[in-house]
Coordinates of C-alpha atoms and ligand atoms in Angstrom, one line a residue:
X8 CA 34.2 13.6 16.8
X9 CA 33.5 16.5 19.1
X10 CA 31.6 16.6 22.4
X11 CA 29.5 19.8 22.9
X12 CA 28.3 20.5 26.4
X13 CA 25.7 23.1 27.4
X14 CA 23.3 23.9 30.2
X15 CA 20.4 23.9 27.6
X16 CA 20.4 21.6 24.6
X17 CA 17.7 22.5 22.1
X18 CA 16.8 20.1 19.3
X19 CA 15.0 22.0 16.5
X20 CA 15.4 25.4 15.0
X21 CA 11.8 26.5 14.2
X22 CA 10.0 29.3 16.2
X23 CA 9.8 27.1 19.3
X24 CA 13.5 26.2 19.5
X25 CA 14.7 29.7 18.6
X26 CA 12.5 31.3 21.2
X27 CA 13.6 28.9 23.8
X28 CA 17.2 29.8 22.7
X29 CA 16.6 33.5 23.1
X30 CA 15.2 33.1 26.6
X31 CA 17.8 30.5 27.6
X32 CA 20.7 32.6 26.3
X33 CA 19.4 35.7 28.1
X34 CA 19.3 33.6 31.3
X35 CA 23.0 32.8 30.8
X36 CA 22.4 29.1 29.9
X37 CA 24.5 29.3 26.8
X38 CA 22.2 27.2 24.7
X39 CA 23.1 25.0 21.8
X40 CA 20.5 24.7 19.0
X41 CA 20.9 21.6 16.8
X42 CA 19.1 22.7 13.6
X43 CA 18.1 19.5 11.9
X44 CA 17.3 19.0 8.2
X45 CA 15.1 22.0 8.0
X46 CA 16.9 24.9 9.6
X47 CA 14.3 27.5 10.5
X48 CA 11.5 24.9 10.4
X49 CA 8.2 25.0 8.6
X50 CA 8.1 28.8 8.1
X51 CA 10.9 28.4 5.6
X52 CA 8.6 26.7 3.2
X53 CA 5.9 29.4 3.2
X54 CA 5.8 32.9 1.8
X55 CA 3.4 35.5 3.3
X56 CA 2.8 35.6 7.0
X57 CA 0.1 38.0 8.1
X58 CA -0.7 36.8 11.6
X59 CA 2.6 37.0 13.6
X60 CA 2.1 39.9 16.0
X61 CA 4.2 43.0 15.7
X62 CA 4.2 43.5 11.9
X63 CA 1.5 45.6 10.2
X64 CA 2.7 44.7 6.7
X65 CA 2.9 41.2 5.3
X66 CA 6.2 39.6 6.1
X67 CA 7.9 36.5 4.7
X68 CA 8.1 33.3 6.7
X69 CA 11.8 32.6 5.9
X70 CA 12.7 36.2 6.8
X71 CA 10.8 35.9 10.1
X72 CA 12.8 32.8 11.3
X73 CA 16.1 34.4 10.0
X74 CA 15.4 37.3 12.3
X75 CA 14.6 34.9 15.2
X76 CA 17.9 33.1 14.6
X77 CA 19.8 36.4 14.4
X78 CA 18.3 37.4 17.7
X79 CA 19.1 34.1 19.3
X80 CA 22.8 34.2 18.1
X81 CA 23.1 37.9 19.2
X82 CA 22.2 37.0 22.8
X83 CA 24.7 34.1 22.9
X84 CA 23.2 30.9 21.3
X85 CA 25.4 28.5 19.4
X86 CA 23.6 27.3 16.3
X87 CA 25.0 23.9 15.1
X88 CA 24.3 22.3 11.8
X89 CA 23.5 18.6 12.6
X90 CA 20.6 16.2 12.9
X91 CA 20.1 14.2 16.1
X92 CA 19.8 10.5 15.3
X93 CA 20.0 9.0 18.8
X94 CA 19.1 10.3 22.2
X95 CA 19.6 9.1 25.8
X96 CA 17.1 10.6 28.3
X97 CA 18.2 8.6 31.4
X98 CA 19.8 11.7 32.9
X99 CA 20.8 13.5 35.0
X100 CA 22.5 14.9 31.9
X101 CA 20.9 14.2 28.5
X102 CA 23.0 13.0 25.6
X103 CA 22.3 13.2 21.9
X104 CA 24.2 11.9 19.0
X105 CA 24.3 13.8 15.7
X106 CA 24.4 12.5 12.2
X107 CA 27.9 14.0 12.0
X108 CA 29.0 11.7 14.8
X109 CA 29.3 14.6 17.3
X110 CA 27.8 14.2 20.8
X111 CA 25.7 16.9 22.5
X112 CA 25.3 16.8 26.3
X113 CA 22.8 19.1 28.0
X114 CA 21.9 19.7 31.7
X115 CA 18.4 20.3 30.3
X116 CA 16.9 19.3 27.0
X117 CA 14.3 21.2 25.0
X118 CA 12.6 19.2 22.3
X119 CA 11.3 21.4 19.5
X120 CA 11.3 19.1 16.5
X121 CA 8.0 20.2 15.2
X122 CA 5.5 18.4 12.9
X123 CA 5.1 18.2 9.2
X124 CA 1.8 18.3 7.3
X125 CA 1.2 15.1 5.4
X126 CA 1.1 15.7 1.6
X127 CA -0.6 13.7 -1.1
X128 CA 2.6 13.2 -3.0
X129 CA 0.9 13.8 -6.4
X130 CA 2.3 15.8 -9.4
X131 CA 2.0 19.6 -9.1
X132 CA 1.5 19.6 -5.4
X133 CA 5.1 20.6 -4.5
X134 CA 5.5 23.0 -7.4
X135 CA 2.3 24.8 -6.6
X136 CA 3.1 25.2 -2.9
X137 CA 2.5 28.9 -2.0
X138 CA 0.9 29.4 -5.4
X139 CA -2.5 28.0 -4.6
X140 CA -1.7 24.8 -2.7
X141 CA -1.4 25.0 1.0
X142 CA -1.6 22.7 4.1
X143 CA -2.7 25.4 6.6
X144 CA -6.1 27.2 6.3
X145 CA -5.5 29.3 9.4
X146 CA -2.2 30.5 7.8
X147 CA -3.3 31.0 4.2
X148 CA -7.1 31.2 4.2
X149 CA -7.1 34.9 4.3
X150 CA -5.4 35.1 0.9
X151 CA -8.5 33.5 -0.7
X152 CA -11.2 35.9 0.5
X153 CA -14.0 36.0 -2.0
X154 CA -12.4 33.1 -4.0
X155 CA -13.2 29.5 -4.6
X156 CA -11.3 26.9 -2.5
X157 CA -11.2 23.1 -2.0
X158 CA -10.2 21.1 1.0
X159 CA -8.9 17.6 0.6
X160 CA -9.4 15.0 3.4
X161 CA -12.2 13.6 5.5
X162 CA -11.0 13.8 9.1
X163 CA -11.4 16.4 11.8
X164 CA -8.7 18.6 10.4
X165 CA -10.3 18.7 6.9
X166 CA -13.7 19.5 8.3
X167 CA -12.4 22.2 10.6
X168 CA -10.4 23.7 7.8
X169 CA -13.5 23.7 5.5
X170 CA -15.5 25.4 8.2
X171 CA -12.8 27.9 8.9
X172 CA -12.4 28.8 5.2
X173 CA -16.1 29.9 5.1
X174 CA -14.9 33.0 7.0
X175 CA -13.2 34.0 3.8
X176 CA -14.6 32.1 0.9
X177 CA -18.3 31.8 -0.2
X178 CA -17.5 28.7 -2.1
X179 CA -15.8 25.9 -0.2
X180 CA -15.7 22.3 -1.5
X181 CA -14.6 19.3 0.6
X182 CA -13.1 16.5 -1.5
X183 CA -13.0 13.1 0.0
X184 CA -11.9 9.8 -1.3
X185 CA -14.7 7.7 0.3
X186 CA -18.4 8.2 0.8
X187 CA -18.3 8.9 4.5
X188 CA -16.2 11.1 6.7
X189 CA -13.9 10.1 9.5
X190 CA -14.5 13.4 11.4
X191 CA -16.5 13.5 14.6
X192 CA -20.3 13.7 14.2
X193 CA -20.6 17.1 15.7
X194 CA -18.2 18.5 13.1
X195 CA -20.0 16.6 10.3
X196 CA -23.3 18.1 11.4
X197 CA -21.9 21.6 11.3
X198 CA -20.3 20.9 7.9
X199 CA -23.5 19.5 6.3
X200 CA -25.6 22.3 7.7
X201 CA -23.4 25.0 6.2
X202 CA -24.8 26.4 2.9
X203 CA -21.4 27.6 1.8
X204 CA -19.8 24.1 1.7
X205 CA -20.3 21.4 -0.9
X206 CA -18.9 17.9 -0.5
X207 CA -17.5 15.8 -3.5
X208 CA -17.6 12.1 -2.5
X209 CA -15.4 9.3 -3.8
X210 CA -12.9 11.6 -5.5
X211 CA -9.1 11.3 -5.2
X212 CA -6.6 13.8 -6.5
X213 CA -4.7 12.7 -9.6
X214 CA -2.7 15.9 -9.9
X215 CA -2.7 19.6 -9.4
X216 CA -3.0 21.8 -12.6
X217 CA -1.2 25.1 -13.1
X218 CA -2.4 28.1 -15.1
X219 CA -0.2 28.3 -18.2
X220 CA -0.1 32.1 -18.0
X221 CA 0.8 32.8 -14.4
X222 CA 1.9 29.4 -13.0
X223 CA -0.8 29.7 -10.2
X224 CA -3.2 26.9 -9.4
X225 CA -5.9 26.5 -12.0
X226 CA -7.6 23.4 -10.5
X227 CA -7.4 19.8 -9.4
X228 CA -7.6 16.8 -11.7
X229 CA -9.9 14.4 -9.9
X230 CA -10.2 10.7 -10.2
X231 CA -13.4 9.0 -9.3
X232 CA -12.5 6.3 -6.8
X233 CA -15.4 4.1 -8.0
X234 CA -15.5 4.6 -11.8
X235 CA -11.9 5.7 -12.4
X236 CA -13.2 8.6 -14.4
X237 CA -11.1 11.8 -14.6
X238 CA -12.4 15.4 -14.4
X239 CA -11.0 18.9 -13.9
X240 CA -12.3 20.8 -10.9
X241 CA -11.3 24.5 -11.2
X242 CA -10.4 26.3 -8.0
X243 CA -8.3 29.2 -6.8
X244 CA -6.9 27.5 -3.7
X245 CA -6.5 23.9 -2.5
X246 CA -5.9 22.9 1.1
X247 CA -4.4 19.5 1.7
X248 CA -5.8 18.4 5.1
X249 CA -4.9 14.7 5.5
X250 CA -3.2 15.0 8.8
X251 CA 0.1 15.9 10.4
X252 CA 3.0 13.8 11.5
X253 CA 5.0 15.0 14.6
X254 CA 8.7 14.4 14.4
X255 CA 8.9 12.1 17.4
X256 CA 10.5 9.0 16.0
X257 CA 13.6 9.6 18.2
X258 CA 11.5 9.6 21.4
X259 CA 9.5 6.5 20.9
X260 CA 9.7 4.3 24.0
X261 CA 11.6 7.1 25.9
X262 CA 8.8 9.6 26.4
X263 CA 5.0 9.2 26.5
X264 CA 3.4 9.9 23.1
X265 CA -0.3 10.2 22.5
X266 CA -2.3 8.1 20.0
X267 CA -1.2 10.5 17.2
X268 CA 2.5 10.5 18.1
X269 CA 2.6 13.9 19.8
X270 CA 4.7 14.2 23.0
X271 CA 2.6 14.2 26.1
X272 CA 3.3 17.1 28.5
X273 CA 1.8 18.1 31.8
X274 CA -1.3 20.1 30.8
X275 CA -0.6 23.8 30.5
X276 CA 3.2 23.4 30.7
X277 CA 6.0 22.1 28.5
X278 CA 7.1 19.6 31.1
X279 CA 7.5 15.9 30.1
X280 CA 7.5 13.1 32.7
X281 CA 11.3 13.3 32.8
X282 CA 12.5 16.2 35.0
X283 CA 14.8 18.5 32.9
X284 CA 13.2 17.4 29.6
X285 CA 10.8 19.9 28.0
X286 CA 8.8 19.8 24.8
X287 CA 7.5 22.8 22.9
X288 CA 5.9 23.9 19.7
X289 CA 4.1 21.7 17.2
X290 CA 5.7 18.5 18.5
X291 CA 3.5 18.7 21.6
X292 CA 0.6 20.6 20.2
X293 CA -1.8 19.1 17.6
X294 CA -4.4 21.7 18.2
X295 CA -3.0 25.2 17.5
X296 CA 0.1 24.6 15.4
X297 CA 1.0 28.3 14.8
X298 CA 4.3 30.1 14.8
X299 CA 3.2 32.3 17.7
X300 CA 2.0 29.4 19.8
X301 CA 5.2 27.5 19.1
X302 CA 7.2 30.6 20.1
X303 CA 5.1 31.0 23.3
X304 CA 5.6 27.4 24.4
X305 CA 9.3 27.8 23.5
X306 CA 9.5 30.6 25.9
X307 CA 7.7 28.5 28.6
X308 CA 10.2 25.6 28.1
X309 CA 13.2 27.9 28.6
X310 CA 11.7 29.5 31.7
X311 CA 10.9 26.1 33.2
X312 CA 14.4 24.8 32.3
X313 CA 16.0 27.7 34.1
X314 CA 13.8 27.1 37.2
X315 CA 14.6 23.4 37.1
X316 CA 18.4 24.1 37.1
X317 CA 18.1 26.8 39.8
X318 CA 16.2 24.4 42.0
X319 CA 18.6 21.5 41.4
X320 CA 21.6 23.7 42.2
X321 CA 19.9 25.1 45.3
X322 CA 19.2 21.5 46.5
X323 CA 22.8 20.4 45.8
X324 CA 24.2 23.4 47.7
X325 CA 21.9 22.7 50.6
X326 CA 23.0 19.0 50.7
X327 CA 26.7 20.0 50.5
X328 CA 26.2 22.5 53.3
X329 CA 24.4 19.8 55.5
X330 CA 27.3 17.4 54.9
X331 CA 29.5 20.2 56.3
Ligands
FAD408 P1 9.0 23.5 13.1 O1 8.8 24.9 12.5 O2 8.3 22.4 12.5 O3 10.5 23.3 13.3 C1 11.0 22.0 13.6 C2 12.5 22.0 13.7 O4 13.0 20.8 14.2 C3 13.2 22.2 12.3 O5 14.2 23.1 12.4 C4 13.8 20.8 12.0 O6 14.9 20.8 11.2 C5 14.1 20.3 13.5 N1 14.2 18.9 13.7 C6 13.3 17.9 13.5 N2 13.9 16.7 13.7 C7 15.2 17.0 14.2 C8 16.2 16.2 14.6 N3 16.1 14.8 14.7 N4 17.4 16.8 14.9 C9 17.5 18.1 14.9 N5 16.6 18.9 14.5 C10 15.4 18.4 14.1 N6 2.0 29.6 11.4 C11 1.6 30.9 11.6 O7 1.6 31.3 12.7 N7 1.4 31.8 10.5 C12 1.5 31.4 9.2 O8 1.2 32.2 8.3 C13 1.9 30.1 9.0 N8 2.1 29.6 7.7 C14 2.4 28.3 7.5 C15 2.6 27.9 6.2 C16 3.0 26.6 5.9 C17 3.1 26.2 4.5 C18 3.3 25.7 7.0 C19 3.7 24.3 6.7 C20 3.1 26.1 8.3 C21 2.7 27.4 8.6 N9 2.5 27.9 9.9 C22 2.2 29.2 10.1 C23 2.7 27.0 11.0 C24 4.1 27.2 11.6 O9 5.1 27.2 10.6 C25 4.4 26.2 12.7 O10 3.3 26.2 13.6 C26 5.7 26.4 13.4 O11 6.7 26.5 12.5 C27 6.0 25.4 14.4 O12 7.2 25.7 15.0 P2 8.1 24.6 15.7 O13 9.3 25.3 16.1 O14 7.3 23.9 16.7 O15 8.5 23.5 14.6
NAP409 P1 -7.1 11.7 10.2 O1 -8.1 11.6 11.2 O2 -6.0 10.7 10.1 O3 -7.8 11.9 8.8 C1 -7.1 12.0 7.7 C2 -8.1 12.1 6.5 O4 -7.4 12.3 5.3 C3 -8.9 10.8 6.4 O5 -10.2 11.1 6.1 C4 -8.2 10.1 5.2 O6 -9.1 9.4 4.4 C5 -7.7 11.2 4.4 N1 -6.5 10.8 3.7 C6 -5.3 10.3 4.3 N2 -4.4 10.1 3.3 C7 -5.0 10.5 2.1 C8 -4.6 10.5 0.8 N3 -3.4 10.1 0.4 N4 -5.5 10.9 -0.2 C9 -6.7 11.4 0.2 N5 -7.2 11.4 1.4 C10 -6.3 11.0 2.4 O7 -6.2 13.1 10.4 P2 -6.7 14.5 11.0 O8 -8.0 14.9 10.5 O9 -5.6 15.4 10.9 O10 -6.9 14.1 12.6 C11 -5.7 13.6 13.2 C12 -6.1 13.4 14.7 O11 -6.2 14.7 15.3 C13 -7.4 12.7 14.9 O12 -7.3 11.9 16.1 C14 -8.4 13.8 15.1 O13 -9.5 13.4 15.9 C15 -7.5 14.8 15.9 N6 -8.0 16.1 15.6 C16 -8.9 16.6 16.5 C17 -9.5 17.8 16.3 C18 -10.6 18.3 17.3 O14 -10.8 17.6 18.3 N7 -11.2 19.4 17.1 C19 -9.1 18.6 15.2 C20 -8.2 18.1 14.3 C21 -7.6 16.9 14.6 P3 -9.9 8.0 5.0 O15 -10.9 8.5 5.9 O16 -10.4 7.4 3.7 O17 -8.8 7.2 5.6

């Protein structure tokens, strides 16, 4: 079993972790990125990305994170294939244990473990991902301009996604399994007032149906939650919006988490309550959840980590000087 030591230990290899690595490496902190079970993060499971700045043409999500990784490695990051299963945040150095049995010790820790959209887990959902089924209207809504879409869910996320989709689609249907929404009243009022949105109540999704010709989504097979009756609802796009789960299991009881499990940071910064431990990207942000915001907070985490180390070293030198 090997021990890896670094000035900056980064857990997670999505846009947040990789951007922290680029900044950390350029500051001479020789970062280590522990990649986890999804190297490259959520962008590896999508296709077209049209909203990451700097690219006029459509780019592919997996390509974008590969480029980020190549840049991080080019400036001196060590990418390691492992998943952290245990973590000790007592400090002053932070120790993580990998699934491989290896130990990782960082003078600073950047948590970039992301979040995962919750899926329904019904037949066809996985197979039609990127072919009509999505969990991100901000990311994929643009591809459905002028087309018919459905949103599944009844919380704030679902209502916001439905309202957002009206920017592109004239025909948006919200499908909910009960007869009342969980979303805040103000959002419900906006939803019900919108002429471009229809709500289908008491309908669950039995499975997603593919077009036999092109393999793209043809519709959703609904099941009435009261009568048990099945029906096909044809649509071009289906957005699953039943919530997100941040990957914070490791940090329970060690860092403050909000009611939805996201890491709590000092507002406007990536600083957690533990000096030297920073959180960035989707793991601390349930609002924006975009590649560019993840990258932005990754940058902030690295800059703050660098400042934290510089200050700690300055204070140590001052103390040593005072002692003579
Ligand atoms: P993630 O990308 O979620 O990465 C988390 C990383 O943490 C992964 O590498 C994982 O392996 C690692 N990890 C987790 N637990 C551990 C552990 N215990 N040990 C080690 N590593 C661990 N955004 C856009 O801006 N534009 C788009 O077009 C777009 N399209 C999207 C399409 C889809 C289908 C999805 C799901 C998301 C899309 N997004 C898009 C959102 C974007 O992908 C996320 O906001 C972004 O990836 C978040 O980056 P992150 O680095 O915070 O986390
Ligand atoms: P949520 O509040 O947990 O709502 C999830 C919705 O999906 C519920 O309506 C639930 O139905 C439905 N659902 C769950 N599993 C399902 C399944 N298997 N099949 C069909 N439907 C299913 O999640 P969220 O909307 O993502 O919100 C999460 C948190 O973030 C909330 O605290 C919310 O307030 C917050 N948030 C806030 C804002 C904002 O302030 N603007 C925006 C987004 C999110 P039931 O109602 O029947 O349980």
